[in-house]
Structure formats: C-alpha cells, structure tokens
XYZ file of C-alpha atoms in Angstrom:
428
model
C 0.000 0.000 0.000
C 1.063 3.340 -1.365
C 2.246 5.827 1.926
C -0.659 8.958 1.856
C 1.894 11.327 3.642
C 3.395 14.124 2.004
C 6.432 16.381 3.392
C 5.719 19.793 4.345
C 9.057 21.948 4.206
C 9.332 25.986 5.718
C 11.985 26.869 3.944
C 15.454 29.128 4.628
C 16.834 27.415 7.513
C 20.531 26.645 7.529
C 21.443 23.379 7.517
C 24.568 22.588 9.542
C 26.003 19.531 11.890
C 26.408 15.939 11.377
C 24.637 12.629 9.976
C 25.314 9.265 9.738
C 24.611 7.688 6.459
C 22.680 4.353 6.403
C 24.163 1.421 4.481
C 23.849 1.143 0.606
C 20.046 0.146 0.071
C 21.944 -0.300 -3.563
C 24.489 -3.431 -2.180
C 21.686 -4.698 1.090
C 19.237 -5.574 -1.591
C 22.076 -7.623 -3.698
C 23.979 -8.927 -0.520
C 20.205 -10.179 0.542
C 19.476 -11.997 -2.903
C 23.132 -13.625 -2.825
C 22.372 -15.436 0.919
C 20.473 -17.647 -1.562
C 23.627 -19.277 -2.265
C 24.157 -19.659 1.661
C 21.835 -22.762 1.775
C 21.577 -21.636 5.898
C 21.458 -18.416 8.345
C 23.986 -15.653 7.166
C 24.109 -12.850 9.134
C 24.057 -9.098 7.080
C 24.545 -5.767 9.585
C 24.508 -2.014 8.402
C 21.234 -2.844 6.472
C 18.784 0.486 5.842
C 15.745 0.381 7.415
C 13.433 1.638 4.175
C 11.008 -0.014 1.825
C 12.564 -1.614 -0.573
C 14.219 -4.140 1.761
C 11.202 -5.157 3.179
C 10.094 -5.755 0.066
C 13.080 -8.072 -1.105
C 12.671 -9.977 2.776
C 8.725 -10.665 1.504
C 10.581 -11.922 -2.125
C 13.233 -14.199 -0.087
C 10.082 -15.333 2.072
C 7.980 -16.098 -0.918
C 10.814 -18.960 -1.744
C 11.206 -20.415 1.700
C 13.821 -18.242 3.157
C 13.517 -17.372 6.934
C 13.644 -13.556 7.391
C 14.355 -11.867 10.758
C 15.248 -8.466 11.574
C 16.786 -6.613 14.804
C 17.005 -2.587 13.911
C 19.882 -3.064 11.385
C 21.113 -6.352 11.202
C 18.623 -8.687 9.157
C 19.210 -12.901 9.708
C 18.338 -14.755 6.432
C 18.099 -18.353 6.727
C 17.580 -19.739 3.287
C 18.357 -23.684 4.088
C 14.720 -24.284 4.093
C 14.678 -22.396 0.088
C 12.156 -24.585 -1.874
C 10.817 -22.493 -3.941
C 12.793 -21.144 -7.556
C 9.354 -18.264 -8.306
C 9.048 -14.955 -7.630
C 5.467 -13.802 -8.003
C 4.614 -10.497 -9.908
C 3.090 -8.813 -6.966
C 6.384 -8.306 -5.404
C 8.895 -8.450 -7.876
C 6.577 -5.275 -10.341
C 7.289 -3.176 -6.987
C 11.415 -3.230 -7.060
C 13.937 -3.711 -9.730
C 16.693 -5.542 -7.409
C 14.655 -7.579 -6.765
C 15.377 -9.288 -10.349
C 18.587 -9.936 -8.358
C 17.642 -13.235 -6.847
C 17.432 -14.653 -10.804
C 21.250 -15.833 -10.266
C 21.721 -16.886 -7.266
C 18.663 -19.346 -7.903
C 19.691 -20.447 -11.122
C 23.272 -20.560 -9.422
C 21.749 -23.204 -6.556
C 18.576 -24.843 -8.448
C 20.012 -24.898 -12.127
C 16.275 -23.105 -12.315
C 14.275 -19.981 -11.858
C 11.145 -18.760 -12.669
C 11.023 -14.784 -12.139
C 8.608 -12.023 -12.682
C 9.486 -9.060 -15.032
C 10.795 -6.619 -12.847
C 9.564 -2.682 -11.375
C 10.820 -0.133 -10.080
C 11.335 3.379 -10.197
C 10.179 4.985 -13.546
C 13.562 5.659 -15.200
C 12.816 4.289 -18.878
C 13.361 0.524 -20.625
C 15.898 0.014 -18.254
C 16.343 -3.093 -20.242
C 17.448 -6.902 -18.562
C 18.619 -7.915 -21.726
C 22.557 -8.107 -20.824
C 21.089 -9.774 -17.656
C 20.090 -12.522 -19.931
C 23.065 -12.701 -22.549
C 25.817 -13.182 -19.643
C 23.955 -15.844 -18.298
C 22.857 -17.454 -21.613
C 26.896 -17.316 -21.878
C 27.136 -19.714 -18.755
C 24.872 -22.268 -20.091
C 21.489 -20.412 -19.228
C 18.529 -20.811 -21.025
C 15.586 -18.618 -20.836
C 12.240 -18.231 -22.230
C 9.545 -15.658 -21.461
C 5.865 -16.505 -20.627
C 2.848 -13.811 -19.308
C 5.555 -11.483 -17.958
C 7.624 -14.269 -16.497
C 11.297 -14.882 -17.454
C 11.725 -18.580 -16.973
C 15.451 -20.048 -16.696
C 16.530 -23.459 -16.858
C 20.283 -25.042 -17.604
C 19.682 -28.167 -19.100
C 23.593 -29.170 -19.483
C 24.539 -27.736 -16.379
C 26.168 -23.877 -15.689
C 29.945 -23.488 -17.550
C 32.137 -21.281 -17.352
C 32.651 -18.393 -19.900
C 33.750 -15.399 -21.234
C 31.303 -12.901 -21.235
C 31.704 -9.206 -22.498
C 29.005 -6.617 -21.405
C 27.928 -4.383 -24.325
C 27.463 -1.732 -21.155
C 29.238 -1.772 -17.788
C 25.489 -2.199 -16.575
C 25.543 -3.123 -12.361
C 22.838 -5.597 -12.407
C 23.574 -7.366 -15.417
C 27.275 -8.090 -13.831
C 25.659 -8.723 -10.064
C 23.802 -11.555 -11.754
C 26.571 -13.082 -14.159
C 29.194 -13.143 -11.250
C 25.826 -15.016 -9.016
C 25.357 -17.189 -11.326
C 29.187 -18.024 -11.896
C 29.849 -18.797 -8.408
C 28.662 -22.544 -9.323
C 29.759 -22.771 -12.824
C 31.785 -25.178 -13.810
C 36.016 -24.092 -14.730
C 36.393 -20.439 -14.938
C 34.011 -17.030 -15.946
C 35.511 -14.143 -16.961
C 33.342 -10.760 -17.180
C 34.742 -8.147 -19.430
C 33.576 -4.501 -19.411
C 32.078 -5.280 -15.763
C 30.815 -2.164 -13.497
C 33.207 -1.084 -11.112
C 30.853 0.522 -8.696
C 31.546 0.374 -4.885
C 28.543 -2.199 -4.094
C 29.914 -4.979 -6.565
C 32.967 -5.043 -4.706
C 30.830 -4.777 -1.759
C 28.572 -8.366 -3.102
C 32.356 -9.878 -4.128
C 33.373 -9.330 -0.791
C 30.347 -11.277 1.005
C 30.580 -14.082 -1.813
C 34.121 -15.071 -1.005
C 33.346 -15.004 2.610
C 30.759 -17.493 1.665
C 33.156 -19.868 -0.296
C 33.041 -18.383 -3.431
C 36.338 -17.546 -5.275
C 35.629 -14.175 -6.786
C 38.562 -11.677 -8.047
C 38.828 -8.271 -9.909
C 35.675 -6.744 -8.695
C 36.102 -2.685 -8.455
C 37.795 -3.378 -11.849
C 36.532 -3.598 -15.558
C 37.900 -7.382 -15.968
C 36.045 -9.753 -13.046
C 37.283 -13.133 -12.807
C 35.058 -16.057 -11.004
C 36.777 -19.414 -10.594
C 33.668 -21.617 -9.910
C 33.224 -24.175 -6.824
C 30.364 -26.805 -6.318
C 27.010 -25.325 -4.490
C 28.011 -27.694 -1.268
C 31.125 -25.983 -1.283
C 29.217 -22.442 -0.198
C 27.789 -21.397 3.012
C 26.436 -18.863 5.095
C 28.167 -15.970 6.178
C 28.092 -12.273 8.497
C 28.671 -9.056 6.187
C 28.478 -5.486 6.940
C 26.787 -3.801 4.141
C 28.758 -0.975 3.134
C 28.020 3.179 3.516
C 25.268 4.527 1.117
C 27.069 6.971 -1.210
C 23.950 8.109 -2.861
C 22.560 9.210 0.602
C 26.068 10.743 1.737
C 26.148 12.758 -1.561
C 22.143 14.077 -0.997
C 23.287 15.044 2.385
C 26.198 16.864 1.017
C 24.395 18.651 -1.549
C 22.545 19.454 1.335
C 25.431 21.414 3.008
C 26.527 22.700 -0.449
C 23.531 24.545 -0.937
C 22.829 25.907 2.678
C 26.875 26.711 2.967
C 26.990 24.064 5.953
C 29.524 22.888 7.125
C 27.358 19.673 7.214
C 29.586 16.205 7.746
C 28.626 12.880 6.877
C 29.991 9.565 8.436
C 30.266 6.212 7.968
C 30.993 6.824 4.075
C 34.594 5.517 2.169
C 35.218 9.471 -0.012
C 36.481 7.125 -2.410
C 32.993 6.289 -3.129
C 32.672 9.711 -4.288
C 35.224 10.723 -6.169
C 33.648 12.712 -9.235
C 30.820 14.001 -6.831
C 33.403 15.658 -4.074
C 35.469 17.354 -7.490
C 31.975 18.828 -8.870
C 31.419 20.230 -5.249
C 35.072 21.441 -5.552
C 34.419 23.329 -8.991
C 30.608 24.945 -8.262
C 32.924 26.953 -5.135
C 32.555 24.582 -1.981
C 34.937 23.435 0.116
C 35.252 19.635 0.581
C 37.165 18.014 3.809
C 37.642 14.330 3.580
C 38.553 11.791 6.459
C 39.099 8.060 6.735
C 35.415 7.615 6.952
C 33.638 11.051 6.595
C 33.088 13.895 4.159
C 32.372 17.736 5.369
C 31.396 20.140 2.702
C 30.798 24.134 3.437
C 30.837 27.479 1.347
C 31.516 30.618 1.636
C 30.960 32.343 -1.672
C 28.244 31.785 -4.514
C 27.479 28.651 -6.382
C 29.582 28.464 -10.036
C 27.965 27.064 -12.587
C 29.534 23.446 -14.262
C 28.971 20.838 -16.670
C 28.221 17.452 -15.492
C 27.814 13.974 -17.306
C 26.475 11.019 -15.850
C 28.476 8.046 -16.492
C 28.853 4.560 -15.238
C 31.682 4.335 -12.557
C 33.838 5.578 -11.524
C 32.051 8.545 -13.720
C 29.595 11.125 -11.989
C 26.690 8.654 -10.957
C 23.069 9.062 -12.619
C 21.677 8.477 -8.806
C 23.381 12.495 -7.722
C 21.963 13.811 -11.491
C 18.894 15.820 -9.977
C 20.249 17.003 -6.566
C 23.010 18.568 -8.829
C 21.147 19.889 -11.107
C 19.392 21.483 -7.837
C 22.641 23.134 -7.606
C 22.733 23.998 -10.616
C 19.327 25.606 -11.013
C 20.936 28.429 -8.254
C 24.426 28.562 -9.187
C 25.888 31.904 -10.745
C 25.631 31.090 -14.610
C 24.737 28.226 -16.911
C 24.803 24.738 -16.936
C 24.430 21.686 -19.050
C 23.739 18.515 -17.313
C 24.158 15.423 -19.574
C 22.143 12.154 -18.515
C 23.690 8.793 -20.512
C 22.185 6.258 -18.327
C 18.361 6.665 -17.998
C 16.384 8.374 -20.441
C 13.624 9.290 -18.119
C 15.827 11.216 -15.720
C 14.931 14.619 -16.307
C 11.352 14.642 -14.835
C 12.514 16.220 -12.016
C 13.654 19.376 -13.855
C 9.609 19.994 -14.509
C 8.887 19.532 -10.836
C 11.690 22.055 -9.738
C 10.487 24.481 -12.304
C 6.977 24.731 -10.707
C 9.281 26.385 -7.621
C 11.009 28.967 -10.066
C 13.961 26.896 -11.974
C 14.767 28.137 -15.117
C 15.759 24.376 -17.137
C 15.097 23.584 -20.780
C 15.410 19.820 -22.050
C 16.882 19.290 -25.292
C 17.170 15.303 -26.374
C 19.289 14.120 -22.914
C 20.935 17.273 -22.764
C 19.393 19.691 -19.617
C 20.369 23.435 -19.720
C 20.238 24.568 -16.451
C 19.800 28.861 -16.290
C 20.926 30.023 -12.630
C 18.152 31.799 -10.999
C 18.561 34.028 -7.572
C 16.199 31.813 -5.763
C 13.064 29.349 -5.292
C 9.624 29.874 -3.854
C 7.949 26.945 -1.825
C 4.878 25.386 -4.094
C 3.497 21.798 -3.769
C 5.412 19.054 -6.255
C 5.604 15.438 -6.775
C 8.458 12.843 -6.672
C 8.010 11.156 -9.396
C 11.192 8.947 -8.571
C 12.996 8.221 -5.550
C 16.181 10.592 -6.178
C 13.682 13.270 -7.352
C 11.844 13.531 -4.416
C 14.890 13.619 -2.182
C 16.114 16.352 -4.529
C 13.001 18.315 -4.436
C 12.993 18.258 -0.267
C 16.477 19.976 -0.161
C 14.766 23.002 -2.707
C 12.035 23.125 -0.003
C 14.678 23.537 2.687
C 16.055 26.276 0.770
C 13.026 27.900 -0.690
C 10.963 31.018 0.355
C 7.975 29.994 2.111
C 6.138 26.617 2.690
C 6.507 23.674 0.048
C 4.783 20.487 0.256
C 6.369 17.323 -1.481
C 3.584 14.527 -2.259
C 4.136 10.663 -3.433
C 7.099 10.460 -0.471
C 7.024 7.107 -1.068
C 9.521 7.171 -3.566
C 11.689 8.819 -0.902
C 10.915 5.979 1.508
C 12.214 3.214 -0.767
C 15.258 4.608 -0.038
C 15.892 6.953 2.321
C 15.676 5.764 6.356
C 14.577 8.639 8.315
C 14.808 11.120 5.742
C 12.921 13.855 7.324
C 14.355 13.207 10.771
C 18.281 13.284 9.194
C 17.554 16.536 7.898
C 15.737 18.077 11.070
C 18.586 17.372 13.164
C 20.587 19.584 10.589
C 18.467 22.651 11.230
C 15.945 21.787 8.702
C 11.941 22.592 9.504
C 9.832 19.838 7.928
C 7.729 17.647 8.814
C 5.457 14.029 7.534
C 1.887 14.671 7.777
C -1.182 12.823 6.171
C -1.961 13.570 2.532
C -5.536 14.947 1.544
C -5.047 14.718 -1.672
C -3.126 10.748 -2.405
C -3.675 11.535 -5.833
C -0.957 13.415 -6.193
C-alpha cells in the first residue's frame, strides 16, 4: 500500500552539523538476494531500514527463506529455500529484486522470475542480464511477464563481455558463476563500490571471486556444497552521503557525513570542488561548506567511476541556483529529467533538449506543492524546499521511503523545519 503522507518543508533554515549515512540500500538488496547461495542463516549488519528491503525480505520469504530483523542487522536463513518463483506482486514493486534470478539459477540450475519494477527511469532493459547468463549455459524463455530459466547441461564457465558496464547485469553473471563449472571471466564489468561490496560477502561465503572494483572480473567456480552462510556489513550509502552533502553545499553548511569511504565519491566531491565549496575528507567522513556563490559546471552522468546518474537531480538542484549556466548530460536513464519539470513549478529556469538539460541560474526558489516522481527526485526536491521562500509540500514520499531511512528526521537534526503529515489529496 502506497504511503498517503506528504512532506511539508518551511523553507530558509541553515542546515549545519552531522549525519550518519545508512548502508547502501543499492548493495543490502544484492547482498540479501546472494544469501540464496548460503543454503543456511547468514548474518548481514549495516542494512537500511526503508522499503525496498522489506520488500526483497517478503521476495526471499515467498521462496522459503527465513527472514528476521533486529534494527539493522537482518538474519536470512535460506536452508529451508524450496521455492525457484518470484510472483509479480512483489517483484513489479522493485527492480533488485530481479537480483535473486542468479543466485537461484546458481543453486537450483532453475528460476522462474517475474518481469521486474521499479522506479520509472525508462526501458531500463534486462537484456545483458540474460546474454551473460545465456553465456554460462542459461537458457531462458519468457511466458505472461515471467522470465523462466533453466540449464539443461549444467552452468559453464565463460567469457562474457558486457555491451554496457550495466551493475545488475554483472551482479547476476558473477551469481550465477559462483557454481559454474572451470572459470568465468566478465569483461567490461561495473566497477561501482557495491559490486565489490557483493564480491566481498561471496568469497566469505566460499566463493572464489577476483577483480571486482575493476573492468575485468574473474570467477573461478566451486560446487554449491562448497558455499555457506556468512556475516557481512553492508557498506556506507554513497547516494545518501552525496544528498546530504548537496545538502550542506547549498545551505553553505559545514554539514559532515559519516560512515561513508570518499572514495565512493570521487567525481561528486570534485563537482562540489568546482561549483565553489569546500570539501574536507577523512578516513570515513566527508564535510562540505561554502563561503561564496554557487559556479555554474557541466556534469555527465556516467557509469563508474564517472559522476553517478543516482546524484543527477540534486546537482542539477545546484545547478538551477548557481551563478551562470549549466548543461547537465544524462547517458544512463532516459527518463531522468522529470525532475527538472517539478523544480520548475518552484522557479527553476531548465530547458530539455534530447538528454541534454540546460540549467539557467536563478537568484532563488519559492515553496509550491510538487511530486516525486522517482525516488532521487523527491529527495532532490525536499532539499529546494529547505532552501526555498515559504512553505513547500512534497507529495508521493514514497519514492523517498524506498530509499531513504529517516529522511525527514536526518535533515531536522541539521536545522531543517519539515515535517510528515497525512496527505488529503493521495492523488498526487
């Protein structure tokens, strides 16, 4: 059931002080869909508390799995895993959860999984999903919405090149590998943090997994009796620690965020750098503060360890108020640039032209009542509220909630004045 809140922001309070980012909803849901190849209890800590993972512990339940949770540490016992379908109802609310599709095939040599959901961001097509696996011996067919997978000569290994460094398509092939037989390599893999992150809890599960965080991953594959459960710490959210310091960036801060690698955010922290803020970094932590206007900057999203699609609209929030023009580039999803209409309702001055954005500084924002209409939109569109002149209300916050924990209260104890309240109008 759809949340009927919405977020009511008074805006042009300063935003300073500290917050600890949650772990990566982006590696939990993955890290939760590879305990599949546990076959018992394994143990996964640092785990957001938001909607989308309770939606992926109702998936894992669906097949068997045991599910318990205690604040941030979730127990998954999948021993008792009978089960190789994911039903529609579940699976047309979340992307990820298209995730468990390896690890299945990787245990049962089978899978029957719904075509998956999500947040609105175009075809955001499972195609390369498909071809690595087909690669490992993988056969699929589709039937009423279902992708059905079956390996009739057993799983191989392979060489398998990605046509795009796309995240889920290699989270899947290296799942799916873990059990082949001989040796998988993946060429043109993504080298974002949270694949390293899923390498990391596969070896300690028996896998033998190498060259993750690179372009070139290699698997060496063991037998399914060979794996077994394990305890992993889910590594820092980047996508919330950048939001937060776009926060500080555009109320001059200082505002620090912990429990974040600034690895993680390498691209991000230099665009800060370049629009005229000043960017601190520690061992685990990231403080960001200005003193003097926003510059305007280009900015292309790219796979990483290019600027990530995930930061595109609370940039181009900084954009929409920096001192000159901007062109934001988006070369991931073609659907990205909804926000800009929603953030022109409060005054923003952007102009779409194919997947180009040209983003016209303006002086400031006035509060008005918008929509997320995904979940990095609507986190973008409470930060303009924060900054904005008068009182802006931000419906369809469940888009925020699938992953964000404690959005509103993160942001209040940073000065912010906002609040959840019930919707009148759910329509929105």
């Amino acid at each position: 059931m759809l949340t009927a809140e919405m977020i009511v922001i008074e805006g042009g309070t300063p935003l300073r002080g500290t917050v600890r980012v949650s772990g990566a909803k982006n590696s939990a849901l993955k890290l939760m869909a590879a305990s599949i190849l546990g076959n018992g209890p394994t143990t996964i800590t640092n785990v957001p508390i938001i909607s989308d993972i309770a939606v992926m512990a109702k998936v894992l339940e669906t097949l068997g799995a045991r599910v318990s949770r205690h604040d941030h540490t979730i127990e998954i016992d999948t021993a008792s895993v009978d089960k190789w379908e994911t039903p529609y109802e579940l699976v047309s609310k979340m992307r990820a959860s298209i995730s468990v599709l390896g690890p299945l095939v990787a245990r049962f040599g089978r899978a029957r999984v719904a075509m998956p959901g999500g947040c609105n961001l175009g075809a955001r097509k499972i195609d390369m999903h498909m071809l690595g696996m087909q690669a490992l011996g993988v056969q699929f067919k589709t039937d009423h919405g279902f992708i059905e997978a079956t390996t009739p000569e057993g799983l191989h290994g392979a060489y398998v090149s990605l046509d795009f460094p796309s995240v889920g398509a290699t989270e899947n092939t290296m799942m799916c590998a873990v059990t082949a037989q001989g040796t998988t390599i993946i060429e043109n893999a993504a080298r974002e943090p949270e694949i390293e992150d899923l390498a990391n809890m596969l070896n300690a599960m028996g896998a033998r997994v190498s060259g993750a965080g690179t372009s070139i991953i290699t698997i060496q594959g063991v037998s399914p009796e060979d794996l077994h459960p394990c305890q992993h710490a889910t590594c820092g959210d980047r996508i919330e620690a950048g939001t937060f310091l776009v926060a500080g960036a555009l109320c001059a801060g200082p505002v620090t965020v912990e429990g974040i690698d600034p690895s993680f955010l390498r691209m991000a922290l230099m665009k800060l750098q370049a629009m005229g803020c000043r960017v601190e970094c520690g061992e685990d932590s990231i403080t960001v503060s200005r003193m003097e206007p926003l510059k305007a900057t280009d900015i292309q999203t790219l796979p990483h360890p290019g600027f990530p699609t995930d930061l595109q609209a609370q940039f181009m929030l900084l954009c929409a108020l920096a001192d000159g023009n901007s062109v934001i580039s988006e070369n991931v999803f073609e659907n990205r640039f909804m926000f800009a209409a929603e953030i022109g309702r409060m005054g923003a001055d952007i102009s779409i032209d194919d997947h180009h954005a040209i983003v016209k500084g303006v002086k400031g924002l006035q509060g008005t009542a918008v929509k997320a209409t995904d979940l990095r939109c609507g986190a973008a569109l409470v930060l303009a509220g924060v900054y904005a002149e008068g009182t802006t209300t931000v419906h369809r916050i469940y888009h925020i909630d699938r992953g964000y924990e404690d959005y509103v209260g993160k942001l209040s104890a940073l000065g912010a004045n906002l609040r959840r309240v019930s919707d009148p109008d759910s329509e929105w």
